[in-house]
PDB file of C-alpha atoms in Angstrom:
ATOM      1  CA  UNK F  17      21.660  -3.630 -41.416  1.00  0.00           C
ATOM      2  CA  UNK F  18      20.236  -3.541 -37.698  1.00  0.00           C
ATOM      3  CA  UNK F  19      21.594  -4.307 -34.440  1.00  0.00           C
ATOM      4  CA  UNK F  20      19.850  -6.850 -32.783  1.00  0.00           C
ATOM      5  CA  UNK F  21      17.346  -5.513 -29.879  1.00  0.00           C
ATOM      6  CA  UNK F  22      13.618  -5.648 -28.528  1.00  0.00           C
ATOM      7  CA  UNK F  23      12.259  -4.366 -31.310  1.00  0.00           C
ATOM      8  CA  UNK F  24      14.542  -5.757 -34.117  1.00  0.00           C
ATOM      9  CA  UNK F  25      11.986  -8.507 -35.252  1.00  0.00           C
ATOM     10  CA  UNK F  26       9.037  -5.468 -35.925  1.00  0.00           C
ATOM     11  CA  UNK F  27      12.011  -3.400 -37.675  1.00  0.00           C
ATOM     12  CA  UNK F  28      12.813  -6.781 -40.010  1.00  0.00           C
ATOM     13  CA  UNK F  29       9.177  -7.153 -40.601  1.00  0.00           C
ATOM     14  CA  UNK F  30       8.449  -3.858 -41.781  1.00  0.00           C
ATOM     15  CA  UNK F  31      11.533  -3.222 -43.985  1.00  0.00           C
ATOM     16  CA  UNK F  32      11.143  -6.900 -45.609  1.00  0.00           C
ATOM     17  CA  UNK F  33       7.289  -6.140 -46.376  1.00  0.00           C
ATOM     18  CA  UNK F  34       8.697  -2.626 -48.260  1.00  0.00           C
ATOM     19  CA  UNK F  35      10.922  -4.744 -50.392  1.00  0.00           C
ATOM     20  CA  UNK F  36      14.479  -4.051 -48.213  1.00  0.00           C
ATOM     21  CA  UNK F  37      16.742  -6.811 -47.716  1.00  0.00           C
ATOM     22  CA  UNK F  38      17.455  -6.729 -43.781  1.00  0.00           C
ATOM     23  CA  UNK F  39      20.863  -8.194 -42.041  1.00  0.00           C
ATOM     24  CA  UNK F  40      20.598  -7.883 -38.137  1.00  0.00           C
ATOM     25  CA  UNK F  41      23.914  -8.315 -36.819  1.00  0.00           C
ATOM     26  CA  UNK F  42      24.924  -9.534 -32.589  1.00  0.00           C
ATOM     27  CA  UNK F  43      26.513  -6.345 -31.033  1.00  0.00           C
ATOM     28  CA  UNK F  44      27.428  -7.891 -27.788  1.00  0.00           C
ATOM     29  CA  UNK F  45      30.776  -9.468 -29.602  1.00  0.00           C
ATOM     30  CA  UNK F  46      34.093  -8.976 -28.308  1.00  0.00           C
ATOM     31  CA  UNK F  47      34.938  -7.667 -31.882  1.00  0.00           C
ATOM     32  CA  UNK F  48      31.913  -4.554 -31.365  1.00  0.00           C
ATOM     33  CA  UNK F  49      34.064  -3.222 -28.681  1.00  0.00           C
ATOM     34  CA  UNK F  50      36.769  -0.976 -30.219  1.00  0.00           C
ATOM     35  CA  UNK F  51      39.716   0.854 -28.134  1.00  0.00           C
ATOM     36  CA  UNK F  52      41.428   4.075 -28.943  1.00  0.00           C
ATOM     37  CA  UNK F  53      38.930   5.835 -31.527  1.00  0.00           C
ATOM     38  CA  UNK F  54      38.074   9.357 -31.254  1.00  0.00           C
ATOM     39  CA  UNK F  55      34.122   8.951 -32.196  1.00  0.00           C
ATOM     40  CA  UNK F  56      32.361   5.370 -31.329  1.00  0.00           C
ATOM     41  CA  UNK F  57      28.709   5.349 -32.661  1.00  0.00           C
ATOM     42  CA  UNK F  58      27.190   1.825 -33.883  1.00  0.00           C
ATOM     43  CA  UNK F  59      27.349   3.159 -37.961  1.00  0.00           C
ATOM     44  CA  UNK F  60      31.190   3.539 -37.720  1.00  0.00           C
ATOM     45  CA  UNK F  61      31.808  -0.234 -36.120  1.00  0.00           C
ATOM     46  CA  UNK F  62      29.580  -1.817 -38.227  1.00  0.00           C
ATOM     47  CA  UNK F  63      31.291  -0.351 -41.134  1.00  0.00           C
ATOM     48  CA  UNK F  64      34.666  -1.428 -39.316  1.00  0.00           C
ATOM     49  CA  UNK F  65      33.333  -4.514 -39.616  1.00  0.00           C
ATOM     50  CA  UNK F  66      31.821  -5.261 -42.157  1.00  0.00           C
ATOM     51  CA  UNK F  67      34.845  -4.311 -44.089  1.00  0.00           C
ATOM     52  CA  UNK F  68      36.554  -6.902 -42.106  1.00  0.00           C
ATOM     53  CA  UNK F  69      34.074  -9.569 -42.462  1.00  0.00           C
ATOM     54  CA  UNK F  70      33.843 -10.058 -38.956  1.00  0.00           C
ATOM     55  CA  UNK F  71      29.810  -9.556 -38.306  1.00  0.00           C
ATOM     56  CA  UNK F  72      27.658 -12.139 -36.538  1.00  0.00           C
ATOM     57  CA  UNK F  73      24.415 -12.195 -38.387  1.00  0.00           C
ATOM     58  CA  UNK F  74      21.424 -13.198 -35.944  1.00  0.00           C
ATOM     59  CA  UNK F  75      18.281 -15.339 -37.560  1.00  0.00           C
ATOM     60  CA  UNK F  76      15.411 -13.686 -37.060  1.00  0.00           C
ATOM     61  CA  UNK F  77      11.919 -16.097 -36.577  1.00  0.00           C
ATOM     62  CA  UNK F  78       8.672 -15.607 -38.247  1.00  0.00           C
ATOM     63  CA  UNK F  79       6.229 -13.191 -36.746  1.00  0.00           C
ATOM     64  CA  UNK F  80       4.067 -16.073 -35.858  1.00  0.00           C
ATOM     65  CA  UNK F  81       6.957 -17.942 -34.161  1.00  0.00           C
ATOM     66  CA  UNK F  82       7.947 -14.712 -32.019  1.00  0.00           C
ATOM     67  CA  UNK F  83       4.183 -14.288 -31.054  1.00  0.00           C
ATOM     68  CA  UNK F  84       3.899 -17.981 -29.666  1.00  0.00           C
ATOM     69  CA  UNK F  85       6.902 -17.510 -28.066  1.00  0.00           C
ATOM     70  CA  UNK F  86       5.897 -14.440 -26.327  1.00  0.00           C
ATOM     71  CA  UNK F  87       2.633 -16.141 -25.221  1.00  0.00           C
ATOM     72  CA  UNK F  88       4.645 -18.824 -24.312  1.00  0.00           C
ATOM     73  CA  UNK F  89       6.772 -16.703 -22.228  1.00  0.00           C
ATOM     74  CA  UNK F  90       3.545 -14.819 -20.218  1.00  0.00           C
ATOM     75  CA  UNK F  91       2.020 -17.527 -19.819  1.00  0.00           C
ATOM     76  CA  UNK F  92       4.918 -18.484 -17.452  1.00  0.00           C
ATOM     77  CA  UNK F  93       4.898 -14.960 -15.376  1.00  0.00           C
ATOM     78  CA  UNK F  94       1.317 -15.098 -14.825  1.00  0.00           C
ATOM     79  CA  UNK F  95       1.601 -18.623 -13.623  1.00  0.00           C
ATOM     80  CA  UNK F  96       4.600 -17.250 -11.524  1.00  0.00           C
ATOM     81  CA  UNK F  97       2.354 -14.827 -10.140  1.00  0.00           C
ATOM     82  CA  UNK F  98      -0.381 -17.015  -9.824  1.00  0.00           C
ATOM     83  CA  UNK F  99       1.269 -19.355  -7.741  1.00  0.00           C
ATOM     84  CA  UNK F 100       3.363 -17.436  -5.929  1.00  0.00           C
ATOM     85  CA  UNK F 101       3.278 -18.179  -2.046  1.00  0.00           C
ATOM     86  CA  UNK F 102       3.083 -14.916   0.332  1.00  0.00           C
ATOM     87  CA  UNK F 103       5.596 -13.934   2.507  1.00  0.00           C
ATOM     88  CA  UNK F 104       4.723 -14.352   6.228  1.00  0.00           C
TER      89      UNK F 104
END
């Protein structure tokens, strides 16, 4: 189990091509944000819940679906930048 981040579709990748079965999980849920405990890390509430069922798993896209889309997403900087007008 991962939390879901930058780098969480190269993580899934890697552990699914070394034969691991991979859950990444949403941490920015209201339920991720515990009250009164002594020591918070991200192990301990995932085991909190987990136990309580209450994890929101995230899908995860094909490499070749998160490449386009970061091509897709460059594309529209550069063109930003391309296009941008100067400030007199």
């Amino acid at each position: 189990m991962i939390e879901s981040c930058s780098t969480s579709g190269w993580v899934h990748d890697v552990c699914l091509a070394a034969g691991f079965n991979v859950l990444v999980c949403n941490a920015n849920q209201e339920a991720w944000k515990w009250k009164k405990v002594k020591r918070k890390t991200d192990r301990d509430d995932a085991l909190k819940l987990a136990a309580v069922g209450q994890l929101v798993l995230v899908y995860i896209p094909r490499a070749r679906q998160r490449e386009y889309r970061g091509l897709v997403k460059y594309n529209k900087v550069m063109q930003g930048r391309l296009y941008r007008v100067p400030k007199a």
